[in-house]
Short mmCIF file of C-alpha atoms in Angstrom, two decimals:
data_model
loop_
_atom_site.label_atom_id
_atom_site.label_comp_id
_atom_site.label_asym_id
_atom_site.label_seq_id
_atom_site.Cartn_x
_atom_site.Cartn_y
_atom_site.Cartn_z
CA MET D 223 -2.88 -23.88 -13.65
CA ASP D 224 -6.41 -23.05 -12.53
CA ASN D 225 -7.69 -20.17 -10.40
CA LYS D 226 -6.93 -22.07 -7.18
CA ASP D 227 -3.30 -22.55 -8.21
CA TYR D 228 -2.90 -18.91 -9.17
CA THR D 229 -4.49 -17.86 -5.87
CA ASN D 230 -2.20 -20.11 -3.82
CA GLU D 231 0.83 -18.65 -5.61
CA ALA D 232 -0.48 -15.13 -5.00
CA VAL D 233 -0.88 -15.83 -1.27
CA GLU D 234 2.68 -17.18 -0.97
CA LEU D 235 4.06 -14.19 -2.86
CA LEU D 236 2.12 -11.78 -0.67
CA LYS D 237 3.46 -13.48 2.45
CA GLN D 238 7.00 -12.80 1.22
CA LEU D 239 6.16 -9.17 0.55
CA ILE D 240 4.57 -8.72 3.99
CA SER D 241 7.72 -10.20 5.57
CA THR D 242 9.83 -7.60 3.77
CA PRO D 243 9.30 -4.05 5.10
CA SER D 244 8.49 -1.73 2.21
CA VAL D 245 7.54 1.60 3.76
CA SER D 246 7.46 4.36 1.13
CA ARG D 247 10.92 5.20 -0.22
CA GLU D 248 12.27 1.95 1.27
CA GLU D 249 10.86 -0.53 -1.26
CA THR D 250 14.11 -1.93 -2.71
CA ASP D 251 14.01 -5.34 -1.00
CA ALA D 252 10.33 -5.89 -1.74
CA ALA D 253 10.83 -4.81 -5.35
CA ASN D 254 13.65 -7.36 -5.60
CA ILE D 255 11.34 -10.14 -4.42
CA LEU D 256 8.60 -9.17 -6.84
CA ALA D 257 11.05 -8.78 -9.74
CA ASP D 258 12.49 -12.25 -9.06
CA PHE D 259 8.98 -13.76 -9.10
CA ILE D 260 8.11 -11.98 -12.35
CA GLU D 261 11.29 -13.18 -14.04
CA LYS D 262 10.78 -16.77 -12.81
CA CYS D 263 7.36 -16.63 -14.47
CA GLY D 264 9.12 -15.91 -17.77
CA LEU D 265 7.84 -12.36 -18.04
CA PRO D 266 9.95 -9.42 -19.20
CA CYS D 267 10.51 -6.99 -16.33
CA GLU D 268 11.81 -3.46 -16.74
CA ARG D 269 12.97 -1.82 -13.52
CA ILE D 270 12.61 1.94 -13.22
CA GLY D 271 13.95 2.80 -9.78
CA ASN D 272 11.80 0.55 -7.62
CA ASN D 273 8.93 0.52 -10.12
CA LEU D 274 8.49 -2.72 -12.06
CA LEU D 275 7.03 -2.63 -15.57
CA VAL D 276 5.86 -5.74 -17.41
CA ARG D 277 4.95 -5.38 -21.06
CA GLU D 278 5.30 -7.49 -24.15
CA GLU D 279 4.80 -6.83 -27.84
CA LEU D 280 1.71 -4.70 -28.34
CA ASP D 281 -0.84 -4.89 -31.13
CA GLU D 282 -1.15 -1.34 -32.41
CA GLU D 283 -4.72 -2.03 -33.52
CA LYS D 284 -5.86 -2.71 -29.95
CA PRO D 285 -6.35 -0.29 -27.04
CA THR D 286 -3.96 -0.79 -24.14
CA VAL D 287 -5.02 -1.35 -20.52
CA LEU D 288 -2.64 -0.63 -17.66
CA LEU D 289 -2.96 -2.79 -14.55
CA CYS D 290 -1.37 -0.77 -11.75
CA ALA D 291 -0.92 -1.34 -8.01
CA HIS D 292 1.69 -0.22 -5.50
CA ILE D 293 4.44 -2.02 -3.59
CA ASP D 294 4.91 0.41 -0.72
CA THR D 295 3.09 0.63 2.61
CA VAL D 296 2.56 3.19 5.32
CA LYS D 297 4.38 2.79 8.64
CA PRO D 298 2.59 0.45 11.06
CA VAL D 299 0.46 2.19 13.68
CA SER D 300 1.22 1.55 17.36
CA THR D 301 -2.00 -0.36 18.07
CA TRP D 302 -1.13 -3.52 16.14
CA THR D 303 -1.78 -6.57 18.35
CA ARG D 304 0.50 -8.78 16.24
CA ASP D 305 3.78 -8.33 14.38
CA PRO D 306 2.83 -6.36 11.24
CA PHE D 307 5.71 -7.98 9.32
CA THR D 308 4.79 -11.58 10.18
CA PRO D 309 2.19 -12.88 7.69
CA THR D 310 -0.42 -14.91 9.55
CA VAL D 311 -3.26 -16.90 8.04
CA GLU D 312 -6.30 -17.38 10.26
CA GLY D 313 -9.16 -19.01 8.42
CA ASP D 314 -9.79 -16.97 5.28
CA ARG D 315 -7.77 -13.99 6.48
CA LEU D 316 -4.13 -13.16 5.74
CA TYR D 317 -2.90 -10.60 8.28
CA GLY D 318 0.06 -8.30 7.72
CA LEU D 319 1.04 -4.72 6.90
CA GLY D 320 0.16 -3.91 3.31
CA SER D 321 -1.94 -7.04 2.81
CA ASN D 322 -5.05 -4.98 2.06
CA ASP D 323 -3.41 -1.77 0.83
CA CYS D 324 -2.59 -2.89 -1.59
CA GLY D 325 -0.70 -6.18 -1.63
CA GLY D 326 -3.83 -8.14 -2.45
CA GLY D 327 -4.42 -6.07 -5.57
CA LEU D 328 -0.73 -6.07 -6.46
CA VAL D 329 -0.39 -9.86 -6.63
CA SER D 330 -3.91 -10.54 -7.94
CA MET D 331 -3.36 -8.22 -10.89
CA LEU D 332 -0.06 -9.91 -11.69
CA GLN D 333 -1.71 -13.32 -11.64
CA ALA D 334 -4.56 -12.07 -13.85
CA TYR D 335 -1.96 -10.75 -16.30
CA ARG D 336 -0.41 -14.22 -16.39
CA CYS D 337 -3.81 -15.88 -16.87
CA LEU D 338 -4.60 -13.63 -19.82
CA ARG D 339 -1.18 -13.91 -21.40
CA GLY D 340 -1.45 -15.51 -24.79
CA LYS D 341 -5.25 -15.36 -24.86
CA THR D 342 -7.13 -13.43 -27.51
CA THR D 343 -8.63 -10.31 -25.98
CA LYS D 344 -9.68 -6.88 -27.16
CA TYR D 345 -6.86 -5.26 -25.21
CA ASN D 346 -3.11 -5.12 -24.88
CA LEU D 347 -2.14 -5.50 -21.23
CA VAL D 348 0.62 -3.72 -19.33
CA TYR D 349 1.39 -4.33 -15.64
CA LEU D 350 3.04 -1.80 -13.34
CA ALA D 351 4.02 -2.27 -9.71
CA SER D 352 4.67 1.27 -8.52
CA CYS D 353 6.49 2.60 -5.45
CA GLU D 354 6.12 5.71 -3.27
CA GLU D 355 2.33 5.73 -3.84
CA GLU D 356 1.55 6.43 -0.18
CA VAL D 357 3.58 9.65 -0.30
CA SER D 358 2.92 10.56 -3.95
CA GLY D 359 6.69 10.56 -4.36
CA GLN D 360 8.53 11.77 -7.44
CA ASN D 361 10.28 8.38 -7.78
CA GLY D 362 7.01 6.46 -7.93
CA PHE D 363 4.43 6.51 -10.72
CA SER D 364 5.72 9.86 -12.02
CA LEU D 365 9.14 8.30 -12.66
CA ALA D 366 7.62 5.32 -14.49
CA LEU D 367 5.13 7.34 -16.57
CA PRO D 368 7.53 8.32 -19.40
CA HIS D 369 8.43 4.64 -19.84
CA LEU D 370 4.85 3.52 -20.42
CA PRO D 371 3.48 2.91 -23.91
CA LYS D 372 0.36 4.80 -24.94
CA ILE D 373 -2.27 3.85 -22.35
CA ASP D 374 -5.96 4.05 -23.21
CA VAL D 375 -7.31 3.21 -19.76
CA ALA D 376 -5.91 2.10 -16.41
CA ILE D 377 -7.30 -0.15 -13.69
CA VAL D 378 -5.80 0.64 -10.29
CA GLY D 379 -5.76 -2.25 -7.81
CA GLU D 380 -6.66 -0.33 -4.66
CA PRO D 381 -9.08 -2.05 -2.22
CA THR D 382 -12.62 -1.31 -3.41
CA GLY D 383 -14.39 -4.58 -2.60
CA MET D 384 -14.10 -5.30 -6.35
CA GLN D 385 -16.56 -2.52 -7.14
CA PRO D 386 -15.44 0.11 -9.69
CA ALA D 387 -14.52 3.46 -8.16
CA ILE D 388 -15.01 5.65 -11.22
CA ALA D 389 -14.20 8.94 -9.51
CA GLU D 390 -11.63 9.90 -6.92
CA LYS D 391 -11.07 13.03 -4.89
CA GLY D 392 -7.83 14.92 -5.35
CA LEU D 393 -5.57 16.45 -2.73
CA MET D 394 -3.93 19.80 -2.18
CA VAL D 395 -1.99 20.70 0.95
CA ILE D 396 -1.72 24.42 1.72
CA ASP D 397 0.48 26.11 4.31
CA GLY D 398 -0.97 29.28 5.84
CA ILE D 399 0.63 31.95 7.98
CA ALA D 400 -0.61 35.04 9.81
CA HIS D 401 1.84 37.66 11.07
CA GLY D 402 1.63 39.71 14.26
CA LYS D 403 4.02 41.54 16.55
CA SER D 404 5.47 40.09 19.73
CA GLY D 405 4.97 41.77 23.10
CA HIS D 406 4.55 41.06 26.80
CA ALA D 407 1.22 39.37 27.55
CA ALA D 408 0.83 41.37 30.78
CA ARG D 409 0.83 44.71 28.96
CA ASN D 410 -1.37 46.02 26.18
CA GLU D 411 1.27 45.69 23.47
CA GLY D 412 2.00 43.62 20.40
CA VAL D 413 -0.31 42.17 17.79
CA ASN D 414 -1.50 38.64 18.45
CA ALA D 415 -0.97 36.53 15.31
CA ILE D 416 -3.56 33.99 16.51
CA TYR D 417 -6.22 36.69 16.62
CA GLU D 418 -5.08 37.92 13.20
CA ALA D 419 -5.75 34.43 11.79
CA LEU D 420 -9.13 33.90 13.48
CA ASP D 421 -11.43 35.44 10.86
CA ASP D 422 -9.73 33.53 8.07
CA LEU D 423 -9.86 30.26 10.00
CA VAL D 424 -13.57 30.70 10.66
CA TRP D 425 -14.16 31.39 6.95
CA LEU D 426 -12.25 28.22 6.05
CA ARG D 427 -14.37 26.27 8.53
CA ASP D 428 -17.69 27.57 7.27
CA HIS D 429 -17.27 27.93 3.50
CA GLN D 430 -18.99 25.36 1.28
CA PHE D 431 -18.26 25.03 -2.41
CA ARG D 432 -21.32 25.20 -4.63
CA LYS D 433 -20.67 22.33 -7.07
CA LYS D 434 -21.54 19.01 -5.45
CA SER D 435 -20.68 15.73 -7.14
CA LEU D 436 -23.10 12.82 -7.25
CA LEU D 437 -20.13 10.45 -6.84
CA LEU D 438 -17.77 12.42 -4.60
CA GLY D 439 -19.96 14.85 -2.71
CA GLN D 440 -18.65 18.30 -1.86
CA THR D 441 -15.14 19.62 -2.18
CA LYS D 442 -13.87 19.57 1.39
CA MET D 443 -11.22 21.63 3.13
CA THR D 444 -10.06 21.13 6.70
CA VAL D 445 -7.55 22.98 8.86
CA THR D 446 -5.63 20.06 10.37
CA VAL D 447 -2.56 21.62 12.04
CA LEU D 448 -2.17 24.88 13.97
CA ASN D 449 1.04 26.16 15.57
CA SER D 450 1.71 29.44 17.34
CA GLY D 451 3.46 30.96 20.31
CA THR D 452 6.62 30.25 22.31
CA GLN D 453 5.51 30.64 25.94
CA HIS D 454 2.55 31.79 28.00
CA ASN D 455 3.63 35.39 28.59
CA VAL D 456 4.70 36.31 25.06
CA VAL D 457 2.19 37.58 22.50
CA PRO D 458 2.81 35.39 19.42
CA ASP D 459 4.06 37.14 16.31
CA GLU D 460 3.34 34.23 13.99
CA CYS D 461 0.54 31.68 13.54
CA ARG D 462 1.06 28.81 11.10
CA PHE D 463 -1.52 26.30 9.96
CA ILE D 464 -2.10 23.60 7.33
CA ILE D 465 -5.20 23.16 5.17
CA ASP D 466 -6.09 19.75 3.73
CA VAL D 467 -8.15 20.28 0.54
CA ARG D 468 -10.01 17.39 -1.14
CA PRO D 469 -11.48 18.57 -4.47
CA ASN D 470 -14.18 16.77 -6.41
CA GLU D 471 -14.05 16.53 -10.21
CA PHE D 472 -15.57 19.98 -10.70
CA TYR D 473 -12.63 21.94 -9.26
CA GLN D 474 -9.00 22.13 -10.34
CA ASN D 475 -6.40 22.64 -7.61
CA GLU D 476 -5.07 25.86 -9.15
CA TYR D 477 -8.54 27.39 -9.22
CA LEU D 478 -9.22 26.44 -5.61
CA PHE D 479 -5.92 27.91 -4.44
CA ASN D 480 -6.53 31.23 -6.20
CA PHE D 481 -10.08 31.31 -4.82
CA LEU D 482 -8.86 30.78 -1.25
CA GLN D 483 -6.17 33.40 -1.61
CA LYS D 484 -8.75 36.01 -2.63
CA HIS D 485 -10.82 35.34 0.51
CA MET D 486 -8.00 35.54 3.06
CA LYS D 487 -8.08 38.84 4.98
CA LYS D 488 -4.86 38.51 6.95
CA CYS D 489 -3.26 35.16 6.10
CA GLU D 490 -0.76 34.26 3.40
CA LEU D 491 -1.13 30.89 1.66
CA LYS D 492 1.31 28.65 -0.20
CA ALA D 493 0.34 25.41 -1.94
CA ARG D 494 2.83 22.57 -1.66
CA SER D 495 1.75 21.13 -5.02
CA PHE D 496 -1.01 21.24 -7.62
CA ARG D 497 -0.22 17.82 -9.11
CA LEU D 498 -2.73 15.60 -7.25
CA SER D 499 -5.95 16.33 -9.10
CA SER D 500 -9.35 14.70 -8.84
CA SER D 501 -9.97 12.04 -11.47
CA HIS D 502 -13.00 10.40 -13.05
CA ILE D 503 -13.98 8.18 -15.97
CA PRO D 504 -17.34 8.35 -17.78
CA VAL D 505 -19.84 5.73 -16.71
CA GLY D 506 -20.32 5.00 -20.39
CA HIS D 507 -16.74 3.77 -20.87
CA PRO D 508 -16.81 0.20 -22.26
CA LEU D 509 -14.92 -1.29 -19.31
CA VAL D 510 -17.17 0.46 -16.81
CA GLN D 511 -20.20 -0.77 -18.70
CA ARG D 512 -18.73 -4.27 -18.66
CA CYS D 513 -18.35 -3.99 -14.88
CA ILE D 514 -22.00 -3.01 -14.57
CA LYS D 515 -23.09 -5.95 -16.75
CA MET D 516 -21.10 -8.23 -14.43
CA GLY D 517 -23.16 -6.95 -11.49
CA MET D 518 -20.76 -4.35 -10.10
CA VAL D 519 -21.89 -0.94 -8.85
CA PRO D 520 -19.82 2.19 -9.67
CA PHE D 521 -19.09 4.63 -6.83
CA GLY D 522 -16.86 7.56 -5.91
CA SER D 523 -13.80 7.18 -3.68
CA PRO D 524 -12.62 9.81 -1.17
CA THR D 525 -9.10 8.35 -0.94
CA LEU D 526 -6.13 9.26 -3.13
CA SER D 527 -4.15 6.88 -5.35
CA ASP D 528 -1.79 6.87 -8.34
CA GLN D 529 -4.85 7.83 -10.38
CA ALA D 530 -4.18 11.44 -9.46
CA LEU D 531 -1.00 11.30 -11.56
CA MET D 532 -2.49 9.54 -14.58
CA PRO D 533 -3.05 11.64 -17.73
CA PHE D 534 -5.42 9.01 -19.15
CA PRO D 535 -8.80 7.57 -18.06
CA SER D 536 -8.66 5.29 -15.04
CA PHE D 537 -10.71 3.67 -12.31
CA LYS D 538 -10.01 1.73 -9.14
CA LEU D 539 -10.98 -1.93 -8.85
CA GLY D 540 -9.32 -4.17 -6.29
CA PRO D 541 -9.80 -6.75 -3.56
CA GLY D 542 -10.17 -5.78 0.07
CA ASP D 543 -11.87 -2.98 1.96
CA SER D 544 -10.56 0.58 2.08
CA ALA D 545 -11.64 0.80 5.74
CA ARG D 546 -8.89 -1.72 6.64
CA SER D 547 -6.17 0.41 5.05
CA HIS D 548 -3.70 2.20 7.33
CA SER D 549 -5.25 0.47 10.36
CA ALA D 550 -3.99 -1.96 12.99
CA ASP D 551 -4.24 -5.69 12.25
CA GLU D 552 -4.75 -5.09 8.54
CA TYR D 553 -5.78 -8.15 6.54
CA ILE D 554 -6.94 -9.39 3.16
CA CYS D 555 -9.25 -12.36 2.65
CA ILE D 556 -7.84 -15.14 0.50
CA SER D 557 -11.27 -15.54 -1.05
CA GLU D 558 -11.15 -11.85 -2.02
CA MET D 559 -7.91 -12.45 -3.90
CA ALA D 560 -9.35 -15.51 -5.66
CA ASN D 561 -12.40 -13.51 -6.69
CA ALA D 562 -10.21 -10.62 -7.87
CA ILE D 563 -8.15 -12.83 -10.18
CA GLU D 564 -11.28 -14.39 -11.62
CA THR D 565 -13.00 -10.99 -12.01
CA TYR D 566 -10.04 -9.31 -13.73
CA VAL D 567 -9.77 -12.21 -16.16
CA SER D 568 -13.50 -12.20 -16.93
CA LEU D 569 -13.57 -8.42 -17.30
CA LEU D 570 -10.67 -8.26 -19.73
CA ALA D 571 -11.04 -11.56 -21.57
CA ASN D 572 -14.68 -11.06 -22.48
CA SER D 573 -14.93 -7.28 -22.87
#
């Protein structure tokens, strides 16, 4: 088989996956389809929940590269102008939910693994199709992690236009609450919880963290949800809000949370999790340097991926455009998939 054959197979497989709804935590049917394809290709497939792990005998003298992409999708938005679960090819474009994020990377990586199988390279290769990536679920990459062999570096197949994203912002979601005392709005009584929260909300709006990343810019925090009150004539005794925090590589989530707590005058904060940290890989890493020699340009990505859960070096490199992700009429270009297969093979075969 040549690159064209592998690409055609990848397109047909992706069509099947698009036709099979695989919203996060509902990936079973799509995982079945992918597992069947893997087994028909004669590859060993270990199933860990809905995560699929492909690995063969490893040479202990070689470093091991993990090729990782996710099966699951977000829910389709209401503005789709076509059926998101009906794969449609128009010219070079394959339309369908999850085609870009990240079905194109998922199937292209698998085909590259097959192309490289049996060839002499500097690396052992391991392939993982993960689930629950879009919700950072406990049954996704975290469940598969203990089953992985020792990984030296991972390539994550998120849509990056086949340019290496060597840094990625993290995520921390914080719930905030300010307390007041209810009373009748017509009389001068009660303590308005909204007013209690105001100074803290303004500080959250205006504060800028000092350490700015060349790749990721500033650590950003945004109040995205605010809820308070029961009706117009009752002074609210509670004001709840949510803070979306996107740290660059200079700040750990635990540090940021403690820092925010110290600056709150009236509000109480509670972090939902500290597990989704910022990640980065040195530009001097051999695979990154190989990317540069092949004409690629490293950059920093603001979007989250399974990288946040990886305790080893990693970078994103995949077909498609991140701007198409989570949007109506999502698509991947067939030529992008063909280029991805060829690029992965060249990157890993000749490194």
